[in-house]
């Protein structure tokens, strides 16, 4: 691999960055503590070099996908020294030129406590079946939380765990469990094909990198109904939007049936945001919904707008609202009031919690 790119990749680790941005004609850039910083001491990114670099490690199939679809997801394991460095990447065209974004995948899978997440989240994966959803915007730690939960199960239970990802991010070595990881376009044609195959693979736990369409969501709920523990992600902002998004994917004539099915299989929803920490680094704020009897009834009755009230009155069950999480972080001095307000969807409610 080109020495210039060797150096840039090494800088990501040295600078404790999360992302590397390579855009032709611009300086390389890295993201540190949520902010993008140009590396102005480095050479400008050359488009020809970038293409050669991609062709040096992407398969012919991935290169064809890039040229046909104008974008492609990939994973990259880069051996530098004794410890390989792993990235999740996306190559895409903009203004007719190739650009690449690489996200660093930490080599160590952390426990929830090390991620500053409530350990009560482990209680969801103690269930033998059902659907747990980890939601939030891109880049806010969903994959890291899922990896922590899978590692917990792998260490504690004698299960068959199948992960379905695009691309594979964290690598899991089998411990007490047998863990098998399938990458879309390499090991399976699509999420729905790989998910359907899990019924014939005697899987106990299924990690689904993303619930992307109606058919995948439908199969995931059927899997959760039929003895599987399913962990999945959605790009939604909170628990209410998550439930509504799943229902709204289906045609109107099916929605009542889907509400009933979802109310029976849903274990909970964890929504998270990574926020800049006052002392440096990032810390998560979380909303946790536990699908108890009251929540199940609200889903069935299409009364999801009442779910936030249930969350606020169910602290003893391990639930927490995003505003309460933000408020707690401000009171502990972990995040600034300004950042808390930026991530709050109800400033009045946040101010009330801060005054208590």
GROMACS .gro file of C-alpha atoms in nm:
model
  356
    1UNK     CA    1   0.000   0.000   0.000
    2UNK     CA    2   0.115   0.356  -0.073
    3UNK     CA    3   0.333   0.510   0.200
    4UNK     CA    4   0.119   0.824   0.205
    5UNK     CA    5  -0.187   0.620   0.292
    6UNK     CA    6   0.011   0.413   0.541
    7UNK     CA    7   0.092   0.735   0.723
    8UNK     CA    8  -0.266   0.864   0.715
    9UNK     CA    9  -0.405   0.539   0.851
   10UNK     CA   10  -0.148   0.539   1.132
   11UNK     CA   11  -0.242   0.899   1.218
   12UNK     CA   12  -0.600   0.791   1.289
   13UNK     CA   13  -0.480   0.572   1.577
   14UNK     CA   14  -0.211   0.813   1.697
   15UNK     CA   15  -0.451   1.109   1.708
   16UNK     CA   16  -0.728   0.895   1.863
   17UNK     CA   17  -0.959   0.984   1.576
   18UNK     CA   18  -1.274   0.798   1.478
   19UNK     CA   19  -1.284   0.874   1.105
   20UNK     CA   20  -1.054   0.947   0.811
   21UNK     CA   21  -1.182   1.151   0.513
   22UNK     CA   22  -1.008   1.138   0.175
   23UNK     CA   23  -1.147   1.377  -0.085
   24UNK     CA   24  -0.950   1.463  -0.402
   25UNK     CA   25  -0.810   1.814  -0.407
   26UNK     CA   26  -0.855   1.858  -0.033
   27UNK     CA   27  -0.629   1.794   0.261
   28UNK     CA   28  -0.697   1.463   0.436
   29UNK     CA   29  -0.921   1.511   0.740
   30UNK     CA   30  -0.986   1.320   1.061
   31UNK     CA   31  -1.267   1.340   1.315
   32UNK     CA   32  -1.165   1.385   1.679
   33UNK     CA   33  -1.426   1.420   1.958
   34UNK     CA   34  -1.696   1.474   1.698
   35UNK     CA   35  -1.516   1.751   1.507
   36UNK     CA   36  -1.354   1.729   1.162
   37UNK     CA   37  -0.992   1.851   1.147
   38UNK     CA   38  -0.789   1.902   0.828
   39UNK     CA   39  -0.437   1.759   0.823
   40UNK     CA   40  -0.278   2.060   0.657
   41UNK     CA   41   0.076   1.929   0.698
   42UNK     CA   42  -0.009   1.637   0.470
   43UNK     CA   43  -0.021   1.643   0.089
   44UNK     CA   44  -0.350   1.711  -0.089
   45UNK     CA   45  -0.538   1.393  -0.178
   46UNK     CA   46  -0.474   1.288  -0.539
   47UNK     CA   47  -0.766   1.122  -0.719
   48UNK     CA   48  -0.545   0.882  -0.916
   49UNK     CA   49  -0.369   0.770  -0.598
   50UNK     CA   50  -0.705   0.716  -0.431
   51UNK     CA   51  -0.828   0.491  -0.712
   52UNK     CA   52  -0.506   0.286  -0.706
   53UNK     CA   53  -0.530   0.252  -0.331
   54UNK     CA   54  -0.888   0.124  -0.348
   55UNK     CA   55  -0.800  -0.124  -0.623
   56UNK     CA   56  -0.517  -0.258  -0.409
   57UNK     CA   57  -0.750  -0.405  -0.147
   58UNK     CA   58  -1.107  -0.411  -0.279
   59UNK     CA   59  -1.221  -0.727  -0.456
   60UNK     CA   60  -1.314  -0.713  -0.824
   61UNK     CA   61  -1.678  -0.753  -0.721
   62UNK     CA   62  -1.658  -0.450  -0.491
   63UNK     CA   63  -1.484  -0.241  -0.757
   64UNK     CA   64  -1.760  -0.333  -1.004
   65UNK     CA   65  -2.024  -0.236  -0.747
   66UNK     CA   66  -1.849   0.098  -0.699
   67UNK     CA   67  -1.845   0.166  -1.073
   68UNK     CA   68  -2.202   0.043  -1.128
   69UNK     CA   69  -2.368   0.192  -0.819
   70UNK     CA   70  -2.133   0.490  -0.765
   71UNK     CA   71  -2.076   0.383  -0.405
   72UNK     CA   72  -1.976   0.076  -0.206
   73UNK     CA   73  -1.941  -0.029   0.159
   74UNK     CA   74  -1.640  -0.233   0.263
   75UNK     CA   75  -1.428  -0.340   0.558
   76UNK     CA   76  -1.052  -0.308   0.569
   77UNK     CA   77  -0.810  -0.490   0.796
   78UNK     CA   78  -0.479  -0.312   0.786
   79UNK     CA   79  -0.173  -0.481   0.934
   80UNK     CA   80   0.061  -0.228   1.087
   81UNK     CA   81   0.301  -0.359   1.349
   82UNK     CA   82   0.181  -0.645   1.567
   83UNK     CA   83  -0.181  -0.530   1.599
   84UNK     CA   84  -0.405  -0.520   1.289
   85UNK     CA   85  -0.622  -0.210   1.254
   86UNK     CA   86  -0.976  -0.256   1.125
   87UNK     CA   87  -1.191  -0.002   0.945
   88UNK     CA   88  -1.542   0.019   0.807
   89UNK     CA   89  -1.534   0.216   0.484
   90UNK     CA   90  -1.747   0.374   0.216
   91UNK     CA   91  -1.619   0.480  -0.127
   92UNK     CA   92  -1.841   0.708  -0.332
   93UNK     CA   93  -1.838   0.958  -0.616
   94UNK     CA   94  -1.886   1.332  -0.570
   95UNK     CA   95  -1.850   1.587  -0.849
   96UNK     CA   96  -1.729   1.299  -1.065
   97UNK     CA   97  -1.440   1.211  -0.833
   98UNK     CA   98  -1.388   0.928  -0.588
   99UNK     CA   99  -1.397   1.001  -0.215
  100UNK     CA  100  -1.344   0.762   0.075
  101UNK     CA  101  -1.448   0.769   0.438
  102UNK     CA  102  -1.297   0.520   0.682
  103UNK     CA  103  -1.427   0.463   1.035
  104UNK     CA  104  -1.188   0.309   1.286
  105UNK     CA  105  -1.321  -0.001   1.459
  106UNK     CA  106  -1.160  -0.037   1.803
  107UNK     CA  107  -0.962  -0.359   1.842
  108UNK     CA  108  -1.108  -0.427   2.187
  109UNK     CA  109  -1.476  -0.494   2.241
  110UNK     CA  110  -1.569  -0.301   2.554
  111UNK     CA  111  -1.822  -0.387   2.823
  112UNK     CA  112  -2.126  -0.164   2.863
  113UNK     CA  113  -1.975  -0.008   3.174
  114UNK     CA  114  -1.664   0.087   2.977
  115UNK     CA  115  -1.888   0.249   2.716
  116UNK     CA  116  -2.064   0.446   2.993
  117UNK     CA  117  -2.390   0.267   2.913
  118UNK     CA  118  -2.629   0.131   3.179
  119UNK     CA  119  -2.562  -0.236   3.253
  120UNK     CA  120  -2.939  -0.285   3.274
  121UNK     CA  121  -2.922  -0.319   2.893
  122UNK     CA  122  -2.774  -0.667   2.948
  123UNK     CA  123  -3.114  -0.774   3.087
  124UNK     CA  124  -3.261  -0.760   2.736
  125UNK     CA  125  -3.026  -1.031   2.607
  126UNK     CA  126  -3.098  -1.258   2.903
  127UNK     CA  127  -3.429  -1.331   2.729
  128UNK     CA  128  -3.448  -1.647   2.519
  129UNK     CA  129  -3.636  -1.480   2.235
  130UNK     CA  130  -3.762  -1.144   2.117
  131UNK     CA  131  -3.646  -0.832   1.933
  132UNK     CA  132  -3.408  -0.570   2.074
  133UNK     CA  133  -3.350  -0.256   1.867
  134UNK     CA  134  -3.049  -0.025   1.902
  135UNK     CA  135  -3.134   0.301   1.728
  136UNK     CA  136  -2.988   0.642   1.655
  137UNK     CA  137  -2.816   0.838   1.378
  138UNK     CA  138  -2.514   0.706   1.190
  139UNK     CA  139  -2.191   0.737   1.388
  140UNK     CA  140  -2.343   0.733   1.735
  141UNK     CA  141  -2.218   0.395   1.854
  142UNK     CA  142  -2.495   0.151   1.762
  143UNK     CA  143  -2.254  -0.110   1.623
  144UNK     CA  144  -2.029  -0.077   1.928
  145UNK     CA  145  -2.321  -0.138   2.164
  146UNK     CA  146  -2.432  -0.442   1.964
  147UNK     CA  147  -2.077  -0.578   1.967
  148UNK     CA  148  -2.069  -0.542   2.347
  149UNK     CA  149  -2.395  -0.735   2.381
  150UNK     CA  150  -2.278  -1.011   2.146
  151UNK     CA  151  -1.949  -1.039   2.335
  152UNK     CA  152  -2.142  -1.067   2.663
  153UNK     CA  153  -2.354  -1.353   2.525
  154UNK     CA  154  -2.048  -1.515   2.367
  155UNK     CA  155  -1.875  -1.515   2.708
  156UNK     CA  156  -2.174  -1.623   2.917
  157UNK     CA  157  -2.392  -1.855   2.707
  158UNK     CA  158  -2.346  -2.169   2.497
  159UNK     CA  159  -2.534  -2.041   2.192
  160UNK     CA  160  -2.509  -2.043   1.815
  161UNK     CA  161  -2.480  -1.674   1.725
  162UNK     CA  162  -2.508  -1.561   1.363
  163UNK     CA  163  -2.429  -1.202   1.265
  164UNK     CA  164  -2.544  -1.056   0.933
  165UNK     CA  165  -2.357  -0.738   0.845
  166UNK     CA  166  -2.268  -0.505   0.558
  167UNK     CA  167  -1.976  -0.498   0.609
  168UNK     CA  168  -1.851  -0.705   0.905
  169UNK     CA  169  -1.721  -0.461   1.166
  170UNK     CA  170  -1.613  -0.613   1.498
  171UNK     CA  171  -1.458  -0.959   1.473
  172UNK     CA  172  -1.588  -1.208   1.731
  173UNK     CA  173  -1.385  -1.515   1.822
  174UNK     CA  174  -1.599  -1.801   1.952
  175UNK     CA  175  -1.583  -1.839   2.331
  176UNK     CA  176  -1.864  -2.027   2.509
  177UNK     CA  177  -2.080  -1.968   2.203
  178UNK     CA  178  -2.018  -2.053   1.840
  179UNK     CA  179  -2.016  -1.720   1.654
  180UNK     CA  180  -2.046  -1.712   1.276
  181UNK     CA  181  -2.035  -1.384   1.084
  182UNK     CA  182  -2.182  -1.335   0.738
  183UNK     CA  183  -2.104  -1.036   0.519
  184UNK     CA  184  -2.354  -0.924   0.258
  185UNK     CA  185  -2.226  -0.967  -0.102
  186UNK     CA  186  -1.944  -1.190   0.023
  187UNK     CA  187  -2.130  -1.461   0.220
  188UNK     CA  188  -2.491  -1.382   0.126
  189UNK     CA  189  -2.677  -1.195  -0.147
  190UNK     CA  190  -2.895  -0.984   0.084
  191UNK     CA  191  -3.000  -0.929   0.445
  192UNK     CA  192  -3.332  -1.101   0.385
  193UNK     CA  193  -3.170  -1.410   0.227
  194UNK     CA  194  -2.919  -1.445   0.510
  195UNK     CA  195  -3.187  -1.386   0.772
  196UNK     CA  196  -3.421  -1.643   0.620
  197UNK     CA  197  -3.136  -1.896   0.617
  198UNK     CA  198  -3.096  -1.859   0.995
  199UNK     CA  199  -3.411  -2.068   1.038
  200UNK     CA  200  -3.221  -2.361   0.884
  201UNK     CA  201  -2.895  -2.288   1.066
  202UNK     CA  202  -3.026  -2.357   1.417
  203UNK     CA  203  -2.931  -2.008   1.534
  204UNK     CA  204  -3.015  -1.901   1.888
  205UNK     CA  205  -2.911  -1.536   1.848
  206UNK     CA  206  -2.920  -1.328   1.529
  207UNK     CA  207  -2.748  -0.993   1.495
  208UNK     CA  208  -2.893  -0.801   1.203
  209UNK     CA  209  -2.674  -0.507   1.104
  210UNK     CA  210  -2.970  -0.310   0.975
  211UNK     CA  211  -3.342  -0.363   0.918
  212UNK     CA  212  -3.360  -0.201   0.574
  213UNK     CA  213  -3.691  -0.296   0.414
  214UNK     CA  214  -4.034  -0.448   0.465
  215UNK     CA  215  -3.930  -0.806   0.393
  216UNK     CA  216  -3.627  -0.795   0.626
  217UNK     CA  217  -3.835  -0.641   0.907
  218UNK     CA  218  -4.108  -0.902   0.857
  219UNK     CA  219  -3.862  -1.194   0.868
  220UNK     CA  220  -3.687  -1.046   1.173
  221UNK     CA  221  -4.015  -1.028   1.365
  222UNK     CA  222  -4.104  -1.384   1.262
  223UNK     CA  223  -3.760  -1.498   1.384
  224UNK     CA  224  -3.818  -1.322   1.717
  225UNK     CA  225  -4.157  -1.496   1.741
  226UNK     CA  226  -4.019  -1.842   1.675
  227UNK     CA  227  -3.753  -1.885   1.942
  228UNK     CA  228  -3.472  -1.654   1.830
  229UNK     CA  229  -3.319  -1.358   2.010
  230UNK     CA  230  -3.282  -1.089   1.740
  231UNK     CA  231  -3.065  -0.780   1.787
  232UNK     CA  232  -3.091  -0.515   1.515
  233UNK     CA  233  -3.039  -0.148   1.434
  234UNK     CA  234  -3.257   0.120   1.281
  235UNK     CA  235  -3.176   0.478   1.182
  236UNK     CA  236  -3.447   0.636   1.396
  237UNK     CA  237  -3.431   0.902   1.667
  238UNK     CA  238  -3.626   0.753   1.957
  239UNK     CA  239  -3.850   0.470   2.070
  240UNK     CA  240  -4.174   0.622   1.941
  241UNK     CA  241  -4.030   0.692   1.597
  242UNK     CA  242  -3.886   0.339   1.590
  243UNK     CA  243  -4.223   0.172   1.653
  244UNK     CA  244  -4.398   0.401   1.406
  245UNK     CA  245  -4.130   0.346   1.138
  246UNK     CA  246  -4.166  -0.033   1.160
  247UNK     CA  247  -4.544  -0.015   1.134
  248UNK     CA  248  -4.541   0.246   0.856
  249UNK     CA  249  -4.318   0.030   0.634
  250UNK     CA  250  -4.615  -0.204   0.584
  251UNK     CA  251  -4.923  -0.132   0.369
  252UNK     CA  252  -5.224   0.004   0.562
  253UNK     CA  253  -5.421  -0.321   0.547
  254UNK     CA  254  -5.139  -0.502   0.734
  255UNK     CA  255  -5.062  -0.242   0.997
  256UNK     CA  256  -5.301  -0.360   1.269
  257UNK     CA  257  -5.158  -0.712   1.240
  258UNK     CA  258  -4.800  -0.574   1.254
  259UNK     CA  259  -4.879  -0.367   1.566
  260UNK     CA  260  -5.005  -0.681   1.737
  261UNK     CA  261  -4.703  -0.885   1.627
  262UNK     CA  262  -4.456  -0.611   1.728
  263UNK     CA  263  -4.622  -0.567   2.067
  264UNK     CA  264  -4.560  -0.938   2.134
  265UNK     CA  265  -4.199  -0.967   2.013
  266UNK     CA  266  -4.043  -0.632   2.108
  267UNK     CA  267  -3.815  -0.654   2.411
  268UNK     CA  268  -3.705  -0.293   2.408
  269UNK     CA  269  -3.551   0.000   2.227
  270UNK     CA  270  -3.221   0.167   2.316
  271UNK     CA  271  -3.167   0.505   2.149
  272UNK     CA  272  -2.826   0.663   2.188
  273UNK     CA  273  -2.634   0.981   2.103
  274UNK     CA  274  -2.260   1.032   2.142
  275UNK     CA  275  -2.196   1.378   2.284
  276UNK     CA  276  -1.870   1.564   2.332
  277UNK     CA  277  -1.748   1.523   2.688
  278UNK     CA  278  -1.633   1.833   2.875
  279UNK     CA  279  -1.307   1.660   2.969
  280UNK     CA  280  -1.244   1.530   2.615
  281UNK     CA  281  -1.374   1.228   2.432
  282UNK     CA  282  -1.737   1.130   2.380
  283UNK     CA  283  -2.005   1.002   2.616
  284UNK     CA  284  -2.346   0.851   2.533
  285UNK     CA  285  -2.685   0.987   2.630
  286UNK     CA  286  -2.951   0.716   2.611
  287UNK     CA  287  -3.322   0.658   2.602
  288UNK     CA  288  -3.424   0.309   2.716
  289UNK     CA  289  -3.770   0.168   2.653
  290UNK     CA  290  -3.864  -0.166   2.810
  291UNK     CA  291  -4.163  -0.322   2.637
  292UNK     CA  292  -4.374  -0.402   2.943
  293UNK     CA  293  -4.749  -0.468   2.943
  294UNK     CA  294  -4.837  -0.097   2.931
  295UNK     CA  295  -4.610  -0.034   2.632
  296UNK     CA  296  -4.740  -0.344   2.453
  297UNK     CA  297  -5.097  -0.218   2.494
  298UNK     CA  298  -5.005   0.126   2.359
  299UNK     CA  299  -4.842  -0.029   2.052
  300UNK     CA  300  -5.145  -0.251   1.985
  301UNK     CA  301  -5.386   0.041   2.029
  302UNK     CA  302  -5.181   0.277   1.805
  303UNK     CA  303  -5.123   0.512   2.100
  304UNK     CA  304  -4.745   0.538   2.067
  305UNK     CA  305  -4.752   0.911   2.150
  306UNK     CA  306  -4.815   0.806   2.513
  307UNK     CA  307  -4.495   0.597   2.533
  308UNK     CA  308  -4.275   0.888   2.661
  309UNK     CA  309  -4.506   0.921   2.965
  310UNK     CA  310  -4.461   0.551   3.042
  311UNK     CA  311  -4.082   0.586   3.013
  312UNK     CA  312  -4.077   0.880   3.258
  313UNK     CA  313  -4.283   0.693   3.519
  314UNK     CA  314  -4.094   0.363   3.490
  315UNK     CA  315  -3.743   0.440   3.619
  316UNK     CA  316  -3.771   0.144   3.857
  317UNK     CA  317  -3.802  -0.089   3.555
  318UNK     CA  318  -3.481   0.042   3.400
  319UNK     CA  319  -3.640   0.289   3.161
  320UNK     CA  320  -3.498   0.636   3.105
  321UNK     CA  321  -3.594   0.922   2.876
  322UNK     CA  322  -3.340   1.106   2.662
  323UNK     CA  323  -3.404   1.435   2.845
  324UNK     CA  324  -3.344   1.271   3.182
  325UNK     CA  325  -3.021   1.116   3.054
  326UNK     CA  326  -2.907   1.455   2.919
  327UNK     CA  327  -3.004   1.625   3.244
  328UNK     CA  328  -2.808   1.371   3.451
  329UNK     CA  329  -2.498   1.421   3.234
  330UNK     CA  330  -2.519   1.801   3.272
  331UNK     CA  331  -2.558   1.775   3.650
  332UNK     CA  332  -2.252   1.548   3.668
  333UNK     CA  333  -2.050   1.796   3.463
  334UNK     CA  334  -1.998   1.541   3.184
  335UNK     CA  335  -2.151   1.751   2.903
  336UNK     CA  336  -2.227   2.119   2.855
  337UNK     CA  337  -2.576   2.266   2.887
  338UNK     CA  338  -2.548   2.390   2.528
  339UNK     CA  339  -2.481   2.039   2.395
  340UNK     CA  340  -2.766   1.898   2.604
  341UNK     CA  341  -3.007   2.150   2.449
  342UNK     CA  342  -2.877   2.070   2.100
  343UNK     CA  343  -2.964   1.702   2.146
  344UNK     CA  344  -3.296   1.756   2.325
  345UNK     CA  345  -3.623   1.745   2.133
  346UNK     CA  346  -3.812   1.913   2.420
  347UNK     CA  347  -3.617   2.201   2.576
  348UNK     CA  348  -3.893   2.284   2.827
  349UNK     CA  349  -3.889   1.929   2.962
  350UNK     CA  350  -3.508   1.937   2.983
  351UNK     CA  351  -3.512   2.268   3.172
  352UNK     CA  352  -3.765   2.128   3.417
  353UNK     CA  353  -3.547   1.825   3.488
  354UNK     CA  354  -3.239   2.045   3.529
  355UNK     CA  355  -3.419   2.259   3.787
  356UNK     CA  356  -3.508   1.961   4.008
   0.00000   0.00000   0.00000
